[in-house]
mmCIF file of C-alpha atoms in Angstrom:
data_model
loop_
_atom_site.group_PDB
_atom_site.id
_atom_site.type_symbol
_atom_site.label_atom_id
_atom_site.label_comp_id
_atom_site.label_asym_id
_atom_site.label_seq_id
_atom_site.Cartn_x
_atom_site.Cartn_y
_atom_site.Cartn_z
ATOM 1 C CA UNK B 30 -4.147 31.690 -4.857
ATOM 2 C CA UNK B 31 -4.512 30.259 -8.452
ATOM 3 C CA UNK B 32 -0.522 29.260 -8.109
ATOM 4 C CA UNK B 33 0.342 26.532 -10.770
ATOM 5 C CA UNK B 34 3.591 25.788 -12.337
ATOM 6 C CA UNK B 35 4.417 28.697 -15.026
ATOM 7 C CA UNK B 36 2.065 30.972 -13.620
ATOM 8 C CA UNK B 37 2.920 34.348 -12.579
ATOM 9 C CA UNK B 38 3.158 35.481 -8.896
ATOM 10 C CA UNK B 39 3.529 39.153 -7.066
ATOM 11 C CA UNK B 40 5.402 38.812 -4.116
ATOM 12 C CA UNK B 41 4.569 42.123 -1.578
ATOM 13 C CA UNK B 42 7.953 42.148 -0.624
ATOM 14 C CA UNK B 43 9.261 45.359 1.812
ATOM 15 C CA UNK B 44 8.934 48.744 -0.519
ATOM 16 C CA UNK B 45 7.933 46.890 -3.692
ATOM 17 C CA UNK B 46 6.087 44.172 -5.151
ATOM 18 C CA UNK B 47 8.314 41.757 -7.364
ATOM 19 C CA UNK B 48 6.541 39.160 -10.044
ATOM 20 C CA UNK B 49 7.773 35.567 -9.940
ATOM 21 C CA UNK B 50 7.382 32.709 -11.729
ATOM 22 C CA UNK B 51 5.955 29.340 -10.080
ATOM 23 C CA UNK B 52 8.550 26.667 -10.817
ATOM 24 C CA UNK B 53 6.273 23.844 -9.003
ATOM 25 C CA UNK B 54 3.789 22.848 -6.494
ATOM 26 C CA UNK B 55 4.171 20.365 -3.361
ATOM 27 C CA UNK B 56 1.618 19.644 -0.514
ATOM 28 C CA UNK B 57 2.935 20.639 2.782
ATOM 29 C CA UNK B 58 1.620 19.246 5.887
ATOM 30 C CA UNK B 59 3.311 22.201 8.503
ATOM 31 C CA UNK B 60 1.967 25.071 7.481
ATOM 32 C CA UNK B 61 -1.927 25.502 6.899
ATOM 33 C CA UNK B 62 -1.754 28.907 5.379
ATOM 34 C CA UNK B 63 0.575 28.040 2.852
ATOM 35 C CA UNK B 64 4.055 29.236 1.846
ATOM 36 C CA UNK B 65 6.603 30.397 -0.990
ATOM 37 C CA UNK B 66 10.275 28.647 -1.444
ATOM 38 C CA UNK B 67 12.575 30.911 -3.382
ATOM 39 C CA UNK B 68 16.816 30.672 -3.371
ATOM 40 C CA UNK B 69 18.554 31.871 -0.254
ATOM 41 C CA UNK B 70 20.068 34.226 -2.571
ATOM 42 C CA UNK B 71 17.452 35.734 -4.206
ATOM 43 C CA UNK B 72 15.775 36.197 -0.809
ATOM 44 C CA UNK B 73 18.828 38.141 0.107
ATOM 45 C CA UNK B 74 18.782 40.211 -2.888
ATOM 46 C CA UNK B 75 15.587 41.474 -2.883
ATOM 47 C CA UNK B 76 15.019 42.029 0.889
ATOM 48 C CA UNK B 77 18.656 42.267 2.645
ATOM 49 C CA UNK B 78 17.626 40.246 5.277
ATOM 50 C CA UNK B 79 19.732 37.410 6.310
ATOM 51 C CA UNK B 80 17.568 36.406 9.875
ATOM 52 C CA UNK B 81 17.083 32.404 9.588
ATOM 53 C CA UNK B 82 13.942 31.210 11.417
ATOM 54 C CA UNK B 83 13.506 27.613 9.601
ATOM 55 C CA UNK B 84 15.812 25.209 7.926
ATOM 56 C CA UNK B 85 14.872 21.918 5.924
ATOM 57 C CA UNK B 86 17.024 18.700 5.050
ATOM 58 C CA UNK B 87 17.185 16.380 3.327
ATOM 59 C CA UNK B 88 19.058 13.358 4.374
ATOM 60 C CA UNK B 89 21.583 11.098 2.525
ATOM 61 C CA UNK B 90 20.428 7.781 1.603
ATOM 62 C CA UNK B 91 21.621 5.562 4.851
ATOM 63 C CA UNK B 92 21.191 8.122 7.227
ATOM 64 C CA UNK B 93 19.381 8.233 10.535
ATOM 65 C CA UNK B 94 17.568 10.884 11.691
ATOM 66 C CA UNK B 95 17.675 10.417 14.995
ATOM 67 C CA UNK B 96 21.640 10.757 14.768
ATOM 68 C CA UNK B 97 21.597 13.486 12.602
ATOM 69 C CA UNK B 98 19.346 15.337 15.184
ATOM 70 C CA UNK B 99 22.123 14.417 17.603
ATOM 71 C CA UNK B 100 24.783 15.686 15.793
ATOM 72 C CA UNK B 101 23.339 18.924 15.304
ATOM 73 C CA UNK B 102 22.049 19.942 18.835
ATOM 74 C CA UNK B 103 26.282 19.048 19.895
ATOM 75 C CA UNK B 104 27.082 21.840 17.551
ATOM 76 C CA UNK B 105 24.754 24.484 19.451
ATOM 77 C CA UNK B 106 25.451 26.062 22.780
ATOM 78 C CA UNK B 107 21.780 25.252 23.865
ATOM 79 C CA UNK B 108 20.635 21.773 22.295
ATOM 80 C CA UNK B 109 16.960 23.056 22.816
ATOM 81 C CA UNK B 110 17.620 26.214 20.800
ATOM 82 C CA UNK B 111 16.157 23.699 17.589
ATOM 83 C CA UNK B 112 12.964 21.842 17.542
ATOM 84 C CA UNK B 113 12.912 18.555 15.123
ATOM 85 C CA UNK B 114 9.959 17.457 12.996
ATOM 86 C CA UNK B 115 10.421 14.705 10.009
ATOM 87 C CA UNK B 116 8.159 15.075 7.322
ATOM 88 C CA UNK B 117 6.323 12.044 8.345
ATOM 89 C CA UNK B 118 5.765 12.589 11.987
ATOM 90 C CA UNK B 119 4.071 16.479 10.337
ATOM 91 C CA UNK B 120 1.657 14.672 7.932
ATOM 92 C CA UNK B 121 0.631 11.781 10.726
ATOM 93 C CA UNK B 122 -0.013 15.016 13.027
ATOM 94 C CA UNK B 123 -2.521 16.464 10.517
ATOM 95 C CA UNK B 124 -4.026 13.455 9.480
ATOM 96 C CA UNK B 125 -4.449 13.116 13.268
ATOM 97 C CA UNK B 126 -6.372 16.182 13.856
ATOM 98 C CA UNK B 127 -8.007 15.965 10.404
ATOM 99 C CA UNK B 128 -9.536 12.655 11.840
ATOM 100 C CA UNK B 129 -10.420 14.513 15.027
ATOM 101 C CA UNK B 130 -12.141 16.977 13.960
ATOM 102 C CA UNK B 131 -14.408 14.541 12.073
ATOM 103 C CA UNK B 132 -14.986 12.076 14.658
ATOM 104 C CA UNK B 133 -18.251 13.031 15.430
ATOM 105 C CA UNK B 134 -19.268 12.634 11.142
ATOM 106 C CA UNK B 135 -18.350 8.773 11.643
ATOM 107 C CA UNK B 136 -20.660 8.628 14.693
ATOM 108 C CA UNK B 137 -23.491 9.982 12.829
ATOM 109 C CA UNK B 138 -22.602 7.987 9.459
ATOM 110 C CA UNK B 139 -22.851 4.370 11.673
ATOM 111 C CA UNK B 140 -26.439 6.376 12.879
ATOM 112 C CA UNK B 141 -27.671 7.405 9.558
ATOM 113 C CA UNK B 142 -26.628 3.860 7.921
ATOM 114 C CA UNK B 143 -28.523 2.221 10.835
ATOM 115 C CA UNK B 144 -31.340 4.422 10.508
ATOM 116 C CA UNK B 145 -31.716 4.224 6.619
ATOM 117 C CA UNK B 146 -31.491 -0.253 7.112
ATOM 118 C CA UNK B 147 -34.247 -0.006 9.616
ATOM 119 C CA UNK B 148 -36.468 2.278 7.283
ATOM 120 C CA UNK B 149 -35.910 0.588 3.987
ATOM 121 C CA UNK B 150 -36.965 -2.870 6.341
ATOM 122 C CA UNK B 151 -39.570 -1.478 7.706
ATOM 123 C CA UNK B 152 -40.611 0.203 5.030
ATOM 124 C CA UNK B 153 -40.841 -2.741 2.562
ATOM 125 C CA UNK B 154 -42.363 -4.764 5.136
ATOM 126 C CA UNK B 155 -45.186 -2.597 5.710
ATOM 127 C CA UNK B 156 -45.794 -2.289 1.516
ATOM 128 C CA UNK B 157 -46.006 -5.711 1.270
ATOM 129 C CA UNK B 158 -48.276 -6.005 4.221
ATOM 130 C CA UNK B 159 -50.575 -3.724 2.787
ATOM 131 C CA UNK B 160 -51.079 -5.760 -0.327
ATOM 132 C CA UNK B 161 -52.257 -8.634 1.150
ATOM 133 C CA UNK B 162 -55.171 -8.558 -1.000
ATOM 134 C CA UNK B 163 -53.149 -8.259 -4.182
ATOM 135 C CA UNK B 164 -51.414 -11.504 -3.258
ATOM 136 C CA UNK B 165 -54.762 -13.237 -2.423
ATOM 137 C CA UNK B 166 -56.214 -12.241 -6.018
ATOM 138 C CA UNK B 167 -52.636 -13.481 -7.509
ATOM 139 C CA UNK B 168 -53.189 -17.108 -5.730
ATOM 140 C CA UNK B 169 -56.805 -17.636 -6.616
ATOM 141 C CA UNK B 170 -55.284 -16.883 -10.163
ATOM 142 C CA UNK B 171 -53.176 -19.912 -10.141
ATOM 143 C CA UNK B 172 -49.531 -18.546 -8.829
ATOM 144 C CA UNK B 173 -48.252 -20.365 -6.061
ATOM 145 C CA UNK B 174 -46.822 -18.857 -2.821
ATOM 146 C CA UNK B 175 -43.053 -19.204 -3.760
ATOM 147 C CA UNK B 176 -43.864 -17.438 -7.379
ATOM 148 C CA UNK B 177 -45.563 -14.884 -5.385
ATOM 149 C CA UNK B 178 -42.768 -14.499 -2.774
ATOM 150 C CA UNK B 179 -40.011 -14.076 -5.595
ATOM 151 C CA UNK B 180 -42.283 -11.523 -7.357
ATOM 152 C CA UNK B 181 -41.611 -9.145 -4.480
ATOM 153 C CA UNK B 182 -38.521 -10.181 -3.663
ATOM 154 C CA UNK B 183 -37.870 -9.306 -7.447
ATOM 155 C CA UNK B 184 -39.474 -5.679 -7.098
ATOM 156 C CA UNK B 185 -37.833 -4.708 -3.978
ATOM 157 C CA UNK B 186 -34.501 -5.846 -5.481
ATOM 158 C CA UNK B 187 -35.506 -3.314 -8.485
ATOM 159 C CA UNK B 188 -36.212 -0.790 -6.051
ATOM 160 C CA UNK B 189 -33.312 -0.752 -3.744
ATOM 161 C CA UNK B 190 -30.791 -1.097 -6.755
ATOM 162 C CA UNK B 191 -32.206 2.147 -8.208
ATOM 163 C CA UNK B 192 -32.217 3.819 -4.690
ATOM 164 C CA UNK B 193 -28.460 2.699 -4.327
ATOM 165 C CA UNK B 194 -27.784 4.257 -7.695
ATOM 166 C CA UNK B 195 -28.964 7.114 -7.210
ATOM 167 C CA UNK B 196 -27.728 7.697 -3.640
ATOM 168 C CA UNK B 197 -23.853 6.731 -4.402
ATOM 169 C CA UNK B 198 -24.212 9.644 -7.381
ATOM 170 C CA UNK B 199 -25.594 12.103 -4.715
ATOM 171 C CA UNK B 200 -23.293 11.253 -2.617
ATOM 172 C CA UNK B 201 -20.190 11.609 -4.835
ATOM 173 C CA UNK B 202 -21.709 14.868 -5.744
ATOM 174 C CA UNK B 203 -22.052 16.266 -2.035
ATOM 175 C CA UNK B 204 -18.427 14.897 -1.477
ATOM 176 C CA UNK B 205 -16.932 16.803 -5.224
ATOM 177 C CA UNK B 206 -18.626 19.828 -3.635
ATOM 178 C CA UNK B 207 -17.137 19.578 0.309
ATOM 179 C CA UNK B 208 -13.410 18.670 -1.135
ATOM 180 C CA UNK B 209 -13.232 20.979 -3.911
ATOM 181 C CA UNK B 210 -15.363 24.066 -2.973
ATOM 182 C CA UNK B 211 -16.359 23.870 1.321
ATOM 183 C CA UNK B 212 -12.678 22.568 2.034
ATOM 184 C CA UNK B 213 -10.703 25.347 0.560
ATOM 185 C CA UNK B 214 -12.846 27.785 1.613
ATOM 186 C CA UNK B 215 -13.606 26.898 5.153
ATOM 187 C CA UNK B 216 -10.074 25.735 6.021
ATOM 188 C CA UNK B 217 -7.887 26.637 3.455
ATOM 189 C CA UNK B 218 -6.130 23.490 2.275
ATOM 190 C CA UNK B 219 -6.836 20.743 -0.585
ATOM 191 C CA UNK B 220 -7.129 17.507 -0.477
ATOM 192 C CA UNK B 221 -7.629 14.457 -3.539
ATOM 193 C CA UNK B 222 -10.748 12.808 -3.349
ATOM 194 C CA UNK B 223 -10.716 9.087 -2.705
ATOM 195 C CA UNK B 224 -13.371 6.855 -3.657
ATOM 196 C CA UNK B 225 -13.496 3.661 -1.175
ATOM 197 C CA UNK B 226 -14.966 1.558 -3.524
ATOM 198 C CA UNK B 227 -14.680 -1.585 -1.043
ATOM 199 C CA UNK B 228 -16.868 0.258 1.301
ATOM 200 C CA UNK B 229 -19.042 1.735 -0.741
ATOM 201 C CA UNK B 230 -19.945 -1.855 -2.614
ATOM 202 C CA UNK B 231 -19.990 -3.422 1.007
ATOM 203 C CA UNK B 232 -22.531 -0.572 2.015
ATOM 204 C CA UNK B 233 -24.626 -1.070 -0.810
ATOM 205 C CA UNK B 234 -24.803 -4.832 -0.620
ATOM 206 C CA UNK B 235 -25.962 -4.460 3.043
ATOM 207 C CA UNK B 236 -28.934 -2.221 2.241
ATOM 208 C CA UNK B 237 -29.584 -5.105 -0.688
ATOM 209 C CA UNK B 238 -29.724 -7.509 1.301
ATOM 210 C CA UNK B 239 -31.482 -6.266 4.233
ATOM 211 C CA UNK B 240 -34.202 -5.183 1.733
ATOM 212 C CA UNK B 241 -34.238 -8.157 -0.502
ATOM 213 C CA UNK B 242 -34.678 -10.353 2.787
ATOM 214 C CA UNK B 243 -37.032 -8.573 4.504
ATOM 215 C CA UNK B 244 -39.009 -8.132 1.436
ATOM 216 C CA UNK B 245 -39.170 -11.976 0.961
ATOM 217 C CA UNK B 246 -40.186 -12.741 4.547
ATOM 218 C CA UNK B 247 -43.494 -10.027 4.362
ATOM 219 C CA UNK B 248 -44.076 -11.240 1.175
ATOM 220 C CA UNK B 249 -44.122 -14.894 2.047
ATOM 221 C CA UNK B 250 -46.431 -14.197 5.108
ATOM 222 C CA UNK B 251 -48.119 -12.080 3.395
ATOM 223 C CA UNK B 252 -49.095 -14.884 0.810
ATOM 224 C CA UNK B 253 -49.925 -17.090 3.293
ATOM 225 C CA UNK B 254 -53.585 -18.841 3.325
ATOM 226 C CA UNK B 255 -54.643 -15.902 5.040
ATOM 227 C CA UNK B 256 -54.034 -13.517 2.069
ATOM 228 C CA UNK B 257 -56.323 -15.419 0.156
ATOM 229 C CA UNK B 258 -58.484 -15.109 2.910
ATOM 230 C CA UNK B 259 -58.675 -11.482 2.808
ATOM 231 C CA UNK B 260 -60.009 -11.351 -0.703
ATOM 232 C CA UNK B 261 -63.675 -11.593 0.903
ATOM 233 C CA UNK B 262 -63.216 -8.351 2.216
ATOM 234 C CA UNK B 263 -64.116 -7.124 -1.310
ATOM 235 C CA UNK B 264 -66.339 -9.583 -1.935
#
């Protein structure tokens, strides 16, 4: 709804629609539609009605909630005419569902990681396989097989730095778009967008590595004595 603090707001109130001014802005975790706080007795001014439906605290410093939840349900004729929720108990609840309604995503983000390790190995592996003959010409040239082996090693390290690069900056922008554009739209709520930089660096060591090690064991088959070998095929 475009409210910030110092903006101007219409409230449709009963027979006519009266402007107000946002004062602030706070997240709240019980309602997912949103809602307006004005003075009791504004509320009564404007609309006459003096029905109460909802009622917040806040507690003293010291206090306990479950004994001020006590204390009020001995004042009512019915103790289960109120039902309790502390601010912390609402926001673990959303989280909760939040996290359930993206359980499958994590299942399919441990599949796609797996997936993308087994390509980039496999991958590599079958690059360097195919240039067996390169390595044989290298070794009749004079370099040995461990110069040959961290030549490779060297270029897949290249390559999988500039793939990481590039996918983290993809990524950041398909997450920008889903927090800031899909998530307000599709469910009507915001949310800040946290960057897990632990994971993300963990992530993108682990493709490094798997690359970087599969790379060196092709290439070091692959300049085996049977590389040089394979150079009579052209001859």
């Amino acid at each position: 709804h475009g409210a910030a603090p110092g903006r101007l707001l219409t409230l449709p109130l009963p027979g006519r629609a009266q402007p107000v001014r946002v004062r602030g802005v706070w997240r709240d975790y019980a309602r997912q539609f949103g809602s307006i706080a004005i003075e009791r007795a504004d509320y009564l001014a404007l609309t006459g009605d003096a029905r109460v439906n909802e009622l917040a605290l806040w507690l003293a410093p010291g206090a306990e909630v479950a004994q001020v939840q006590a204390a009020l349900r001995a004042r009512l004729p019915t103790p289960d005419m109120l039902d309790f929720a502390a601010t912390a108990e609402l926001r673990a609840t959303s989280l909760r569902i939040f996290d359930r309604s993206f359980a499958v995503t994590t299942y399919l983000q441990a599949v796609a990681i797996a997936v993308g390790l087994v390509g980039v190995a496999a991958s590599l592996s079958a690059q360097v396989l195919a240039r067996r003959k390169e390595f044989g010409l290298l070794a009749h040239l004079g370099l040995t097989r461990r110069q040959v082996t961290a030549l490779v090693t060297g270029e897949a390290a290249a390559w999988l730095a500039a793939g990481c690069t590039i996918g983290l900056a993809l990524g950041l922008a398909v997450s920008a778009v889903l927090v800031h554009v899909v998530n307000p739209q599709s469910f009507h709520w915001t949310m800040e967008l946290v960057l897990p930089g632990g994971r993300l660096a963990a992530l993108a060591a682990a493709v490094l590595a798997a690359g970087v090690a599969t790379a060196a064991l092709s290439a070091r088959r692959a300049a085996s004595r049977a590389a040089v070998l394979s150079v009579k095929e052209d001859w």
